Coordinates of C-alpha atoms and ligand atoms in Angstrom, one line a residue:
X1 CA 0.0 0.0 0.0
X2 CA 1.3 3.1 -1.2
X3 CA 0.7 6.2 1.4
X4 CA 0.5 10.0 -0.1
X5 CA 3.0 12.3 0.3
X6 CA 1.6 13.9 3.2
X7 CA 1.9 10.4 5.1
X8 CA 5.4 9.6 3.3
X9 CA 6.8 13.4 4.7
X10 CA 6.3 12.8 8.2
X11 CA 7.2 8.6 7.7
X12 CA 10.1 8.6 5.6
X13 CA 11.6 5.0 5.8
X14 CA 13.2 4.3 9.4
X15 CA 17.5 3.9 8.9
X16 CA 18.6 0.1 9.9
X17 CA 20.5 0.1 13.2
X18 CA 24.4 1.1 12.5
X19 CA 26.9 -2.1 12.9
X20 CA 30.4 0.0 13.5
X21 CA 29.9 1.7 17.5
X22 CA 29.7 5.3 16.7
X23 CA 33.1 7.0 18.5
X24 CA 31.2 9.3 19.6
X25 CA 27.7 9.6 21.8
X26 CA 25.3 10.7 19.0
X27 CA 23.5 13.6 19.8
X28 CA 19.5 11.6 20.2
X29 CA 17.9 14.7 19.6
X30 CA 14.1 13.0 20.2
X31 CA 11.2 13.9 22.7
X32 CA 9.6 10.6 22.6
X33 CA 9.9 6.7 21.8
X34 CA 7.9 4.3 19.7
X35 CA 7.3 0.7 21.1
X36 CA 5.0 -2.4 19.4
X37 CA 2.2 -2.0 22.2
X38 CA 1.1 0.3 24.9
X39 CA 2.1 -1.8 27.6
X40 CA 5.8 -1.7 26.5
X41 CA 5.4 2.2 26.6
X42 CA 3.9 2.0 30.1
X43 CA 7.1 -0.1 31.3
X44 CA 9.4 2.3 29.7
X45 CA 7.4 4.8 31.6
X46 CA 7.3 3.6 34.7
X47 CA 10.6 4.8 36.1
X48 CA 14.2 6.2 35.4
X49 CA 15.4 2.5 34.6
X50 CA 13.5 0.9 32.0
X51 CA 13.5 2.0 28.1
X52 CA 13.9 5.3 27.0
X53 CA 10.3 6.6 26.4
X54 CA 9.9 10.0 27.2
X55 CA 13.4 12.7 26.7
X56 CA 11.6 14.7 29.9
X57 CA 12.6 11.6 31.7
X58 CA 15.8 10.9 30.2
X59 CA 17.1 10.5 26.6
X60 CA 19.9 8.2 25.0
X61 CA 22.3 11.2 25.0
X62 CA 22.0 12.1 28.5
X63 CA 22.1 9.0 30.2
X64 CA 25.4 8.6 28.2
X65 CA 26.9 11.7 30.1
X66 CA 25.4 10.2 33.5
X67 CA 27.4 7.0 33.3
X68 CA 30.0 9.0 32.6
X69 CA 29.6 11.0 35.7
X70 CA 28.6 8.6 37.8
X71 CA 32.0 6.6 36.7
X72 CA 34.1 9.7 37.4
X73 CA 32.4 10.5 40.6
X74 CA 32.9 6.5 41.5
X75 CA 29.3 6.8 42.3
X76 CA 25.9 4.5 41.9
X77 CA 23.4 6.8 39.3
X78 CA 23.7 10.1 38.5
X79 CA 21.0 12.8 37.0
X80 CA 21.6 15.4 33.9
X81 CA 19.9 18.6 34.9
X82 CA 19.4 21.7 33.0
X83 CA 21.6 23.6 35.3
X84 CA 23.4 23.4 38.3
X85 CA 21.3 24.6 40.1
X86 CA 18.2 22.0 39.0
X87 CA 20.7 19.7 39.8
X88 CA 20.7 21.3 43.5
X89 CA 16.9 21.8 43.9
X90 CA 16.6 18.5 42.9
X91 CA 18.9 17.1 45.3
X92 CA 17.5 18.9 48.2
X93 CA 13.8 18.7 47.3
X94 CA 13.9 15.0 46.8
X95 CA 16.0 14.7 50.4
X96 CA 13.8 17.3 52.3
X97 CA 10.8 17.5 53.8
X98 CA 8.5 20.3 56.0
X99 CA 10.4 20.9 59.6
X100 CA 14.0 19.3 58.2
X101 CA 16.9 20.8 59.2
X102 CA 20.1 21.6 57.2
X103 CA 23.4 22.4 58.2
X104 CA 25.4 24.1 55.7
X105 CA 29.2 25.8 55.1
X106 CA 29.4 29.3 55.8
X107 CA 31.1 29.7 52.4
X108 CA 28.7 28.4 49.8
X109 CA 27.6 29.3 46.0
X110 CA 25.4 32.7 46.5
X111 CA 22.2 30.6 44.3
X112 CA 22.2 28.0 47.0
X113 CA 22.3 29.5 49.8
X114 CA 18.9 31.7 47.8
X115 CA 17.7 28.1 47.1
X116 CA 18.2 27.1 50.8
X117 CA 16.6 30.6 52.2
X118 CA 13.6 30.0 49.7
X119 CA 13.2 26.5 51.3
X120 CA 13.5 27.7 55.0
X121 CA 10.8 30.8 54.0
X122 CA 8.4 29.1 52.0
X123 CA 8.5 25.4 53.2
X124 CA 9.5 25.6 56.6
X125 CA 13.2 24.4 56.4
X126 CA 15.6 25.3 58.8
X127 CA 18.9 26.0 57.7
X128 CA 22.4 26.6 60.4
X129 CA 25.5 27.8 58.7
X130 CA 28.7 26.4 60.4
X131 CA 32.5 27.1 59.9
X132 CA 34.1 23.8 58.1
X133 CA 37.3 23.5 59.7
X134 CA 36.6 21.6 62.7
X135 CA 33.6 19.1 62.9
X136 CA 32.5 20.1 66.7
X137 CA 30.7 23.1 65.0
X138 CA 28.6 20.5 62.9
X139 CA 28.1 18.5 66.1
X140 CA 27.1 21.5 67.9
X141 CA 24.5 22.5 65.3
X142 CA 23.0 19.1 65.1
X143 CA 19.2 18.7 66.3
X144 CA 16.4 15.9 66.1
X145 CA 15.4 17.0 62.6
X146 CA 19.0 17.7 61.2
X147 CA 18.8 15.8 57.8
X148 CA 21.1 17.2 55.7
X149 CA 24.7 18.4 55.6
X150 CA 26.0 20.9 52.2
X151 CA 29.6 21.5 51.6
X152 CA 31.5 22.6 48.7
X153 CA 35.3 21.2 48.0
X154 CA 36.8 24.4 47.2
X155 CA 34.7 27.5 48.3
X156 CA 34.6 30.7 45.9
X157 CA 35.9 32.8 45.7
X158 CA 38.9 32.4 48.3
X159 CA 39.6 29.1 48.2
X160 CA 38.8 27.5 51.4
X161 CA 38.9 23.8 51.5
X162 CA 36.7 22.2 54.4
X163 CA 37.6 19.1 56.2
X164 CA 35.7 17.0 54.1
X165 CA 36.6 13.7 55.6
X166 CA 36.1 15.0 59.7
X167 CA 32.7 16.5 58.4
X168 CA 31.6 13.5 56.1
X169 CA 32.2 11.4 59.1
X170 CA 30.1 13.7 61.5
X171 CA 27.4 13.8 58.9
X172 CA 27.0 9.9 58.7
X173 CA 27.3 9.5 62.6
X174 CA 24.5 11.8 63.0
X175 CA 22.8 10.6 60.4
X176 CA 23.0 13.0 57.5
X177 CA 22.9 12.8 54.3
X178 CA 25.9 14.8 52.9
X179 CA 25.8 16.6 49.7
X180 CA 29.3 17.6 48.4
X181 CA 29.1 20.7 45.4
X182 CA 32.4 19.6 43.5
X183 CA 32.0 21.9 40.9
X184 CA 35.1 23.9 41.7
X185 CA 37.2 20.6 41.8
X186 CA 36.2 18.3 39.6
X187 CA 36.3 14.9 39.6
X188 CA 40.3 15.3 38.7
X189 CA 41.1 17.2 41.8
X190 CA 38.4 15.6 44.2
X191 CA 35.8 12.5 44.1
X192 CA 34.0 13.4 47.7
X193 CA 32.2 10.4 47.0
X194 CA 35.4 8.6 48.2
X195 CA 35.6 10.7 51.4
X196 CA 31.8 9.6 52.7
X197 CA 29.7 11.9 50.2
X198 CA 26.0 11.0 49.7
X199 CA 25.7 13.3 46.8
X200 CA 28.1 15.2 44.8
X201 CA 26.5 18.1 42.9
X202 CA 28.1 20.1 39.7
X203 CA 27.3 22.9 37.6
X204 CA 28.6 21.5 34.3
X205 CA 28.2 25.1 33.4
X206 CA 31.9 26.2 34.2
X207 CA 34.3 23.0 34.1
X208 CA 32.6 20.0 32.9
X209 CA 31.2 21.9 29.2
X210 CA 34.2 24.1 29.5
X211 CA 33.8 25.7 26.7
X212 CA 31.7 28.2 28.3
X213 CA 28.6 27.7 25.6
X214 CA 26.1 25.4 27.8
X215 CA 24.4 25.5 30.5
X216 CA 24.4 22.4 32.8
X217 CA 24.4 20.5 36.0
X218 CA 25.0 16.7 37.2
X219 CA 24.2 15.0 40.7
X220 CA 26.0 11.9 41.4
X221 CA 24.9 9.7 44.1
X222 CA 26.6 7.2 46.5
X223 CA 23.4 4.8 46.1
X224 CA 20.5 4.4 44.2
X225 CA 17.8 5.7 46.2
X226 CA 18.3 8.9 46.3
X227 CA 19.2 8.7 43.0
X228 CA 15.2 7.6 42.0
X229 CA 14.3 10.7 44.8
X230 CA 16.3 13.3 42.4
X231 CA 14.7 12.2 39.1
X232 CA 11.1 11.7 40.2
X233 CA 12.1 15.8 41.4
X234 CA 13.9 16.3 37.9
X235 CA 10.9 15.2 36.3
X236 CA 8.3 16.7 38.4
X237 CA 10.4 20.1 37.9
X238 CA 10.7 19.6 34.4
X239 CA 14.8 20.2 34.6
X240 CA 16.7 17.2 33.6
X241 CA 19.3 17.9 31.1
X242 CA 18.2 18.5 26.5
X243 CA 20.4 16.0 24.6
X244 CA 22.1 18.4 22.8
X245 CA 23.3 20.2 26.5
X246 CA 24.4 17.1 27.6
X247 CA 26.2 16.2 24.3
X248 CA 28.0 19.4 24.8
X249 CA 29.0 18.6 28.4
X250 CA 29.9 15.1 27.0
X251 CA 32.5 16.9 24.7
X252 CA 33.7 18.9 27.0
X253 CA 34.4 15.7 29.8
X254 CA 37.2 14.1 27.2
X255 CA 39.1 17.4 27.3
X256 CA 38.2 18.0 30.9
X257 CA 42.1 16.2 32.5
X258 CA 44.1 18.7 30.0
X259 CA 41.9 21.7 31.0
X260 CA 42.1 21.2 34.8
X261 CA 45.6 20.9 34.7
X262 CA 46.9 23.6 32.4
X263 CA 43.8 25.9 34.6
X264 CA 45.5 24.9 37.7
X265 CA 48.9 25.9 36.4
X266 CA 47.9 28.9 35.0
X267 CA 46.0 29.8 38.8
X268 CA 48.9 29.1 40.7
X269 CA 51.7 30.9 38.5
X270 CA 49.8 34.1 38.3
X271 CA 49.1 33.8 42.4
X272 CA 52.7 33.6 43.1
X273 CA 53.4 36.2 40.4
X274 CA 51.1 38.7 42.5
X275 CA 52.2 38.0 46.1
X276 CA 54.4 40.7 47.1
X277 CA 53.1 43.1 44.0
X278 CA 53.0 47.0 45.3
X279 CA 49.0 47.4 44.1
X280 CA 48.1 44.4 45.6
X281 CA 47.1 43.4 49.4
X282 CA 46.8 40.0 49.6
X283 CA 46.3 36.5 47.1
X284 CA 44.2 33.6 47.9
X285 CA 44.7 30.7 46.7
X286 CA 45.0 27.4 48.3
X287 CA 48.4 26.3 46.3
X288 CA 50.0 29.4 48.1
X289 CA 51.9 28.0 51.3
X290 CA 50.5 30.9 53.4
X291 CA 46.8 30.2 52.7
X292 CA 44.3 28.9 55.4
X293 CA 43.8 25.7 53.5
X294 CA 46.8 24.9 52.2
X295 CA 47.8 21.7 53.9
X296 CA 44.5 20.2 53.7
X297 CA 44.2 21.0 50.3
X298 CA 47.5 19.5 49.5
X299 CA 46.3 16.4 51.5
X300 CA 42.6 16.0 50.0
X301 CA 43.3 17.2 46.0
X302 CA 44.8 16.6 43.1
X303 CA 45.8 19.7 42.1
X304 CA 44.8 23.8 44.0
X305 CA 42.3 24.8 41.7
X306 CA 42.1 27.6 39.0
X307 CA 40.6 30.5 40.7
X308 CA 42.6 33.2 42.1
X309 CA 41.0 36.2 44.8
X310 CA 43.2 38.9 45.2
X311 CA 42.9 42.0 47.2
X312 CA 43.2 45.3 45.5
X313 CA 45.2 47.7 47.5
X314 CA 43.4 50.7 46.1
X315 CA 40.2 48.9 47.7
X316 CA 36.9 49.4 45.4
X317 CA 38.6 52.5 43.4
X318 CA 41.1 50.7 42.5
X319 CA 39.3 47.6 41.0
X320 CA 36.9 49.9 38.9
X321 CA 40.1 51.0 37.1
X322 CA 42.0 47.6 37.5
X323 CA 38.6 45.5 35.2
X324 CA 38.3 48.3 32.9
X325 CA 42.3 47.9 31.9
X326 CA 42.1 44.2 31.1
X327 CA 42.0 43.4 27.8
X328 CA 42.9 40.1 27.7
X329 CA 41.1 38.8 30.5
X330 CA 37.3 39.1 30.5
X331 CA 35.1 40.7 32.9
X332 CA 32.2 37.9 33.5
X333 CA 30.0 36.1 35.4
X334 CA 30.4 32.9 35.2
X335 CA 33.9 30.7 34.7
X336 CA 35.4 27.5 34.1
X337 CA 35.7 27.6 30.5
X338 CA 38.8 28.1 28.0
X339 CA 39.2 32.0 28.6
X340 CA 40.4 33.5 31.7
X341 CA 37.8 35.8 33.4
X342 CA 37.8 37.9 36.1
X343 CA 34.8 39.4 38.1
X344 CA 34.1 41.9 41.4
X345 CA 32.5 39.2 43.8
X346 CA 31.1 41.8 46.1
X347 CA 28.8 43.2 43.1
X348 CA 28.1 40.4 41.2
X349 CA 28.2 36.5 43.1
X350 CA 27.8 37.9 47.2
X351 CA 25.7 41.2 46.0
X352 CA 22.6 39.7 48.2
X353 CA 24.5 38.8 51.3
X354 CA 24.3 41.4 54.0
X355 CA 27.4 43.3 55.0
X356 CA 28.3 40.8 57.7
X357 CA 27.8 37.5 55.5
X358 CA 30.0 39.0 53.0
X359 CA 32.3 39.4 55.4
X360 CA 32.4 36.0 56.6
X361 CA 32.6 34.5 52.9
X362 CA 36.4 36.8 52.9
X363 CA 34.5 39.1 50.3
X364 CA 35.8 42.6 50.8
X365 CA 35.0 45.6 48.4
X366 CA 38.4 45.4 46.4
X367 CA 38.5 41.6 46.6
X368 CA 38.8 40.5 42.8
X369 CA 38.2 37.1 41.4
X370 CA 40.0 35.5 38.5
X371 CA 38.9 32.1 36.9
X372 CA 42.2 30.9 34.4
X373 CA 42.0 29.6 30.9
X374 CA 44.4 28.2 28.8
X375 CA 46.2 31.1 27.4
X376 CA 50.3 31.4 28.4
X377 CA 50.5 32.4 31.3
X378 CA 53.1 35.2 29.9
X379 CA 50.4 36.9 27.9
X380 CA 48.1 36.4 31.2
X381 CA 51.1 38.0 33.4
X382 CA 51.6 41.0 30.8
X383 CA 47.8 41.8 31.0
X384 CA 47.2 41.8 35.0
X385 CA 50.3 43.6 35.1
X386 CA 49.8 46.7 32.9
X387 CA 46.2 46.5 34.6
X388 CA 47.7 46.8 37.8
X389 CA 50.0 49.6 36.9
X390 CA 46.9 51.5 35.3
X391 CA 45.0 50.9 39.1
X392 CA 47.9 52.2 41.2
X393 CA 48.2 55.4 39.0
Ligands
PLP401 C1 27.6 28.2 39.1 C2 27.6 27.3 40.3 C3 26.4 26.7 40.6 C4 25.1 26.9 39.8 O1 25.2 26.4 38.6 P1 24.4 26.9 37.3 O2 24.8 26.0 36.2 O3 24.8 28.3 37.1 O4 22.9 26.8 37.6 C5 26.4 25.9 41.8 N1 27.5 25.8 42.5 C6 28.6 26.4 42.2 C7 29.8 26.2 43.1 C8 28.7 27.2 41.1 O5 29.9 27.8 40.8

């Protein structure tokens, strides 16, 4: 039986199966399956495990990049979100309940300590920040309906490392369930997984893509369970990860060991470079011998880290003139990709702490942040340099 054209445009004949493994993940850029009989689309339905049925759920693309995760992350599952921060939310919502308490690091990302106010406002979630460098103040914080313990490996933007195995193992003797933000490490500097992480959480939008062109976020997970409680909240929020997001973050992972490293060089040669400079107060960064963190850093990672704070000594004068010289290295937002980028944390990241928070996060008003890429580091020197000079004159 011949079908007309209008029938033959939107059924063109399917392709056979390829025999030769395609190298690379093919982008499955498809919102929905086709099975012989409804109930093989209700099985593929029916949960996070069965056939692909439904790219809201998950896709062929994206599950690709959460076995990769989950493999870096030496976890059991991991979820694809649409952003780091869907990856949060959907952490905390599937852990949480109404009257749970959280305790979290003093120094965390700006959107989740928003995400954790807008929990403790509108659904009656307590939240208790603690300092990280000593587990008694986690102990001390702990109460009936403590559930849930948030920590980062490297805190922006001044590099503090927490004592992720002493807090990890507090967590789990209380009964916690700890979730680790690894996004400023990587799973080549850190897998917190292996320290007594429940849940490791990353914005794939600065290290993981890279390439600074997606926007993206992964949880990993120690065990299944709270795997299934992230994805039911992925799918109920409508956030887990678009094929062609996840291929990009997919792209980015094979590239991810040469980045980190070169990043990490480029961070620490610019931070010794600047210690000791005339226009400039002090340098964090945790591959400095002098910094807070530098011992356990040495102890717990792989390598410091590509960000760089440093304190102008012109103050807030100084850094208008200091980000308006640069002309190599771009004033933005976000980070983690190939170009080095530098941004005022006080007006941009911490503008919604209060005074006193800001503080406490080491976030003063000439407090600049840099983020390396993988230009030379001479050309990188040359640029902060002559910026420098410009700020002091
Ligand atoms: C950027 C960032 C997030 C949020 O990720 P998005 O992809 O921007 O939603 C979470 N945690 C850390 C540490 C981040 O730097």
């Amino acid at each position: 039986m011949s079908h007309h054209p209008e029938t033959r445009a939107v059924r063109p004949p399917v392709v056979a199966p390829v025999e030769g493994q395609p190298v690379s993940v093919p982008i499955h850029q498809n919102a929905t399956f086709a099975f012989d009989g409804p109930a093989d689309v209700a099985a593929a339905m029916a949960g996070p495990d069965g056939a692909f049925a439904y790219s809201g759920y998950t896709n062929p693309t994206v599950r690709a990049l959460e076995l990769a995760m989950a493999d870096l992350e030496d976890g059991a599952a991991a979820l694809a979100t649409a952003s780091g921060m869907a990856a949060m939310n959907s952490v905390l919502r599937g852990l949480l309940r109404h009257g749970d308490h959280v305790i979290a690091q003093r120094q965390l990302f700006g959107g989740t300590v928003g995400a954790l106010a807008d929990l403790a406002g509108r659904w009656g979630v307590e939240v208790t920040y603690v300092g990280t460098d000593d587990p008694a103040e986690l102990r001390a914080a702990l109460r009936p309906e403590s559930r849930v313990l948030v920590l980062e490996t490297i805190a922006n933007p001044t590099g503090h490392v927490p004592d992720l195995p002493g807090l990890l193992a507090a967590a789990r003797e209380a009964g916690l369930v700890s979730i680790v933000d690894n996004t400023f490490a990587t799973p080549l500097l850190c897998r917190p997984i292996e320290h007594g992480a429940d849940v490791v959480v990353h914005s794939a939008t600065k290290y993981l893509g890279g390439h600074h062109d997606v926007v993206g976020g992964i949880a990993a997970f120690a065990d299944r369970e709270r795997y299934v409680a992230a994805w039911n909240q992925a799918v109920t929020l409508g956030t887990v990860a678009d094929p062609f997001g996840a291929w990009l973050v997919l792209r980015g992972l094979k590239t991810l060991p040469l980045r980190v490293r070169r990043q990490c060089d480029n961070a620490l040669t610019l931070a010794r470079r600047l210690v000791g400079h005339p226009a400039v107060a002090a340098v964090h960064q945790p591959g400095l011998p002098d910094h807070p963190s530098h011992a356990r850093a040495g102890r717990l990672l792989a390598g410091y880290g590509g960000i760089v704070a440093v304190d102008l000594a012109g103050g807030s004068a100084a850094v208008e003139k200091f980000l308006g010289a640069l002309r190599l290295v771009l004033n933005a937002g976000s980070l983690g990709g190939t170009e080095t980028v530098v941004s005022h944390p006080a007006t941009t990241s911490h503008r919604h702490l209060d005074p006193e928070a800001r503080r406490a996060a080491g976030v003063g008003p000439g407090l600049v942040r840099f983020a390396f890429g993988l230009e030379h580091p001479d050309d990188l020197v040359a640029d902060v340099e002559q910026a420098l000079s410009v700020a002091a004159g």
